[in-house]
């Protein structure tokens, strides 16, 4: 909870089902409350202008009437200061850069697991708590403000797990074109198969990786993993 105030969030997506799912995700994060979802740029602007409290918009880019970046530009032109997190399948560098230039605080690529959105919202909450303090900022405080959106967005590792090894496994999964087994991860990272399996299970438990099964001619199915935002 942010100083006792719930953040009002508009989930904007042209797919009604996806908008509903995203809104449900928002309501699961303490301190956030999803208001009425929107399915077009015009509806998003109407929500921002008429609802009593809209602090944050989860902004899709591909909309039926205009792009998400067009909506952000129009929001700012009309003087609306609601924050924006891009939640979209658009992953080309030009769109990502344009989103940054227009003030998007975070960028989440579809599809994603609940943990991915939760991490973005929790980082945003940390930023809001920092900014709500007001006053003047020394360099250390400025650094803390700019770092609030990136720090600790990954789940904290349990005791006995190495951040370096976790990053190796994550990079191997995100670079893969198809689901990988623990043995394949081990070969690509240089860790043992047992270590790879341990970190893959951790990533699955925290929603970062998705488990798939591949059935062969005989015996037990092979466990294979894919990064959750590519599942």
Tab-separated table of C-alpha atoms in Angstrom:
chain	number	residue	atom	x	y	z
A	1	UNK	CA	0.000	0.000	0.000
A	2	UNK	CA	1.370	3.418	-0.913
A	3	UNK	CA	0.870	5.725	2.068
A	4	UNK	CA	-2.641	4.309	2.524
A	5	UNK	CA	-3.693	5.156	-1.037
A	6	UNK	CA	-4.564	2.509	-3.615
A	7	UNK	CA	-3.164	3.146	-7.062
A	8	UNK	CA	-5.928	3.245	-9.698
A	9	UNK	CA	-4.842	1.346	-12.802
A	10	UNK	CA	-6.409	1.221	-16.272
A	11	UNK	CA	-5.621	-1.975	-18.168
A	12	UNK	CA	-5.735	-1.039	-21.868
A	13	UNK	CA	-5.810	-3.857	-24.410
A	14	UNK	CA	-7.756	-4.329	-27.638
A	15	UNK	CA	-8.446	-7.939	-26.601
A	16	UNK	CA	-11.262	-7.866	-24.041
A	17	UNK	CA	-10.142	-11.132	-22.453
A	18	UNK	CA	-6.525	-10.000	-22.116
A	19	UNK	CA	-7.587	-6.680	-20.565
A	20	UNK	CA	-9.707	-8.587	-18.064
A	21	UNK	CA	-6.823	-10.911	-17.159
A	22	UNK	CA	-4.410	-7.989	-16.754
A	23	UNK	CA	-6.905	-6.180	-14.533
A	24	UNK	CA	-7.243	-9.310	-12.393
A	25	UNK	CA	-3.444	-9.467	-12.110
A	26	UNK	CA	-3.384	-5.834	-10.961
A	27	UNK	CA	-5.926	-6.531	-8.211
A	28	UNK	CA	-3.686	-9.311	-6.845
A	29	UNK	CA	-0.846	-6.863	-6.110
A	30	UNK	CA	-1.193	-5.061	-2.744
A	31	UNK	CA	-1.590	-1.313	-3.149
A	32	UNK	CA	-3.122	-1.475	-6.631
A	33	UNK	CA	-6.705	-1.469	-7.843
A	34	UNK	CA	-7.841	-1.996	-11.431
A	35	UNK	CA	-10.504	0.455	-12.577
A	36	UNK	CA	-12.671	-0.096	-15.655
A	37	UNK	CA	-10.507	-1.593	-18.472
A	38	UNK	CA	-10.258	0.055	-21.906
A	39	UNK	CA	-10.050	-1.541	-25.349
A	40	UNK	CA	-9.155	1.391	-27.605
A	41	UNK	CA	-7.245	4.639	-27.473
A	42	UNK	CA	-10.483	6.622	-27.258
A	43	UNK	CA	-11.714	4.537	-24.322
A	44	UNK	CA	-8.385	4.949	-22.522
A	45	UNK	CA	-8.574	8.728	-22.838
A	46	UNK	CA	-12.175	8.652	-21.636
A	47	UNK	CA	-11.178	6.619	-18.550
A	48	UNK	CA	-8.341	9.006	-17.701
A	49	UNK	CA	-10.608	12.033	-18.066
A	50	UNK	CA	-13.724	10.790	-16.287
A	51	UNK	CA	-12.737	8.284	-13.603
A	52	UNK	CA	-12.008	9.849	-10.194
A	53	UNK	CA	-8.519	8.380	-9.801
A	54	UNK	CA	-6.271	6.983	-12.541
A	55	UNK	CA	-2.635	6.885	-11.471
A	56	UNK	CA	-1.274	4.354	-13.964
A	57	UNK	CA	-2.143	3.023	-17.422
A	58	UNK	CA	-0.983	-0.398	-18.612
A	59	UNK	CA	-0.655	0.664	-22.237
A	60	UNK	CA	-1.027	-1.730	-25.164
A	61	UNK	CA	0.570	-0.453	-28.377
A	62	UNK	CA	-1.499	-2.165	-31.078
A	63	UNK	CA	-4.978	-0.646	-30.797
A	64	UNK	CA	-7.906	-0.541	-33.252
A	65	UNK	CA	-7.996	3.266	-33.567
A	66	UNK	CA	-4.414	4.443	-32.877
A	67	UNK	CA	-1.183	3.291	-31.317
A	68	UNK	CA	-0.433	3.271	-27.631
A	69	UNK	CA	2.255	5.895	-28.187
A	70	UNK	CA	-0.364	8.126	-29.850
A	71	UNK	CA	-2.485	7.742	-26.719
A	72	UNK	CA	0.433	8.746	-24.496
A	73	UNK	CA	1.090	11.833	-26.624
A	74	UNK	CA	-2.570	12.836	-26.473
A	75	UNK	CA	-2.730	12.270	-22.717
A	76	UNK	CA	0.194	14.630	-22.218
A	77	UNK	CA	-1.245	17.188	-24.671
A	78	UNK	CA	-4.432	17.267	-22.603
A	79	UNK	CA	-2.454	17.671	-19.400
A	80	UNK	CA	-3.047	14.197	-17.957
A	81	UNK	CA	-0.116	13.064	-15.811
A	82	UNK	CA	-1.040	9.419	-15.213
A	83	UNK	CA	2.044	7.221	-15.394
A	84	UNK	CA	2.443	4.652	-18.162
A	85	UNK	CA	3.805	1.124	-18.306
A	86	UNK	CA	3.842	-0.330	-21.808
A	87	UNK	CA	2.372	-3.849	-21.855
A	88	UNK	CA	2.561	-4.951	-25.464
A	89	UNK	CA	3.732	-7.486	-28.020
A	90	UNK	CA	5.640	-4.713	-29.823
A	91	UNK	CA	9.295	-5.520	-29.285
A	92	UNK	CA	11.056	-3.607	-32.081
A	93	UNK	CA	13.756	-1.282	-30.834
A	94	UNK	CA	12.169	1.802	-32.452
A	95	UNK	CA	8.947	1.360	-30.472
A	96	UNK	CA	10.831	0.698	-27.237
A	97	UNK	CA	12.929	3.843	-27.742
A	98	UNK	CA	9.864	5.935	-28.596
A	99	UNK	CA	8.125	4.683	-25.450
A	100	UNK	CA	11.101	5.780	-23.374
A	101	UNK	CA	11.129	9.231	-25.008
A	102	UNK	CA	7.442	9.676	-24.254
A	103	UNK	CA	7.923	8.893	-20.588
A	104	UNK	CA	6.911	5.232	-20.236
A	105	UNK	CA	8.338	4.098	-16.909
A	106	UNK	CA	8.469	0.376	-17.719
A	107	UNK	CA	8.117	-1.888	-20.734
A	108	UNK	CA	6.698	-5.412	-20.425
A	109	UNK	CA	6.678	-7.631	-23.509
A	110	UNK	CA	3.728	-9.992	-24.088
A	111	UNK	CA	3.054	-12.727	-23.330
A	112	UNK	CA	4.106	-12.737	-19.687
A	113	UNK	CA	3.360	-14.495	-16.427
A	114	UNK	CA	1.781	-12.816	-13.410
A	115	UNK	CA	5.218	-12.574	-11.763
A	116	UNK	CA	6.419	-10.362	-14.609
A	117	UNK	CA	3.681	-7.773	-14.138
A	118	UNK	CA	3.892	-8.004	-10.370
A	119	UNK	CA	7.596	-7.153	-10.520
A	120	UNK	CA	6.910	-4.058	-12.638
A	121	UNK	CA	4.129	-2.873	-10.330
A	122	UNK	CA	6.198	-3.419	-7.190
A	123	UNK	CA	9.094	-1.481	-8.730
A	124	UNK	CA	6.663	1.300	-9.635
A	125	UNK	CA	5.395	1.314	-6.039
A	126	UNK	CA	8.951	1.780	-4.796
A	127	UNK	CA	9.376	4.716	-7.152
A	128	UNK	CA	6.156	6.336	-5.941
A	129	UNK	CA	7.166	5.940	-2.306
A	130	UNK	CA	10.501	7.582	-3.080
A	131	UNK	CA	8.941	10.487	-4.979
A	132	UNK	CA	6.213	11.051	-2.395
A	133	UNK	CA	8.892	12.106	0.054
A	134	UNK	CA	9.241	15.417	-1.814
A	135	UNK	CA	11.870	18.040	-0.995
A	136	UNK	CA	15.226	18.527	-2.672
A	137	UNK	CA	17.417	15.629	-3.712
A	138	UNK	CA	21.144	15.205	-3.306
A	139	UNK	CA	22.997	12.997	-5.794
A	140	UNK	CA	22.503	9.885	-3.672
A	141	UNK	CA	18.754	10.514	-3.572
A	142	UNK	CA	18.646	11.136	-7.333
A	143	UNK	CA	20.449	7.833	-7.875
A	144	UNK	CA	17.919	6.096	-5.641
A	145	UNK	CA	14.995	7.588	-7.560
A	146	UNK	CA	16.372	6.521	-10.926
A	147	UNK	CA	17.242	3.085	-9.590
A	148	UNK	CA	13.879	2.432	-7.973
A	149	UNK	CA	12.359	0.971	-11.127
A	150	UNK	CA	15.142	-1.517	-11.723
A	151	UNK	CA	16.269	-2.685	-8.319
A	152	UNK	CA	15.077	-6.039	-7.028
A	153	UNK	CA	12.592	-6.608	-9.846
A	154	UNK	CA	13.678	-10.258	-9.959
A	155	UNK	CA	12.481	-12.527	-7.139
A	156	UNK	CA	15.012	-12.690	-4.319
A	157	UNK	CA	17.074	-15.855	-4.568
A	158	UNK	CA	16.778	-18.437	-1.786
A	159	UNK	CA	19.807	-19.131	0.354
A	160	UNK	CA	22.420	-21.187	-1.488
A	161	UNK	CA	21.551	-19.835	-4.954
A	162	UNK	CA	24.009	-17.730	-6.909
A	163	UNK	CA	22.817	-14.604	-8.794
A	164	UNK	CA	25.528	-15.264	-11.398
A	165	UNK	CA	24.317	-18.807	-12.059
A	166	UNK	CA	20.689	-17.676	-12.101
A	167	UNK	CA	21.584	-15.053	-14.708
A	168	UNK	CA	23.420	-17.649	-16.837
A	169	UNK	CA	20.362	-19.905	-16.869
A	170	UNK	CA	18.038	-16.981	-17.564
A	171	UNK	CA	20.150	-15.811	-20.494
A	172	UNK	CA	20.264	-19.329	-21.956
A	173	UNK	CA	16.466	-19.592	-21.791
A	174	UNK	CA	15.727	-16.145	-23.218
A	175	UNK	CA	18.149	-16.704	-26.114
A	176	UNK	CA	16.701	-20.112	-27.020
A	177	UNK	CA	14.386	-20.571	-29.986
A	178	UNK	CA	12.657	-23.558	-28.364
A	179	UNK	CA	12.181	-25.124	-24.920
A	180	UNK	CA	15.362	-26.524	-23.394
A	181	UNK	CA	16.052	-29.447	-21.077
A	182	UNK	CA	18.252	-29.248	-17.993
A	183	UNK	CA	20.983	-31.087	-19.904
A	184	UNK	CA	20.865	-28.571	-22.750
A	185	UNK	CA	21.017	-25.683	-20.271
A	186	UNK	CA	24.006	-27.339	-18.605
A	187	UNK	CA	25.814	-27.640	-21.920
A	188	UNK	CA	25.155	-23.995	-22.818
A	189	UNK	CA	26.134	-22.546	-19.440
A	190	UNK	CA	28.878	-24.867	-18.209
A	191	UNK	CA	27.087	-25.790	-14.984
A	192	UNK	CA	26.186	-29.339	-13.987
A	193	UNK	CA	22.885	-30.870	-15.029
A	194	UNK	CA	21.788	-31.028	-11.373
A	195	UNK	CA	22.550	-27.326	-10.895
A	196	UNK	CA	20.721	-26.415	-14.097
A	197	UNK	CA	17.694	-28.440	-12.955
A	198	UNK	CA	17.685	-26.703	-9.554
A	199	UNK	CA	17.664	-23.212	-11.079
A	200	UNK	CA	15.108	-24.157	-13.724
A	201	UNK	CA	12.741	-25.367	-11.004
A	202	UNK	CA	13.262	-22.101	-9.140
A	203	UNK	CA	12.448	-20.085	-12.265
A	204	UNK	CA	9.327	-22.191	-12.788
A	205	UNK	CA	8.155	-21.689	-9.180
A	206	UNK	CA	8.565	-17.918	-9.459
A	207	UNK	CA	6.705	-17.743	-12.776
A	208	UNK	CA	9.755	-16.822	-14.866
A	209	UNK	CA	9.890	-20.113	-16.760
A	210	UNK	CA	7.205	-22.504	-17.972
A	211	UNK	CA	7.553	-26.272	-17.856
A	212	UNK	CA	6.635	-28.284	-20.935
A	213	UNK	CA	6.763	-32.047	-21.449
A	214	UNK	CA	8.105	-33.854	-24.501
A	215	UNK	CA	7.062	-37.471	-24.875
A	216	UNK	CA	9.426	-39.901	-26.580
A	217	UNK	CA	8.934	-43.438	-27.794
A	218	UNK	CA	9.272	-44.941	-24.322
A	219	UNK	CA	9.951	-44.053	-20.727
A	220	UNK	CA	9.229	-40.891	-18.761
A	221	UNK	CA	8.495	-37.602	-20.546
A	222	UNK	CA	11.384	-35.166	-20.828
A	223	UNK	CA	11.023	-31.943	-18.855
A	224	UNK	CA	11.755	-28.893	-20.983
A	225	UNK	CA	11.613	-25.211	-20.029
A	226	UNK	CA	10.811	-22.012	-21.882
A	227	UNK	CA	11.112	-18.423	-20.636
A	228	UNK	CA	7.632	-17.377	-19.508
A	229	UNK	CA	7.389	-14.288	-21.749
A	230	UNK	CA	7.919	-16.570	-24.758
A	231	UNK	CA	5.574	-19.348	-23.688
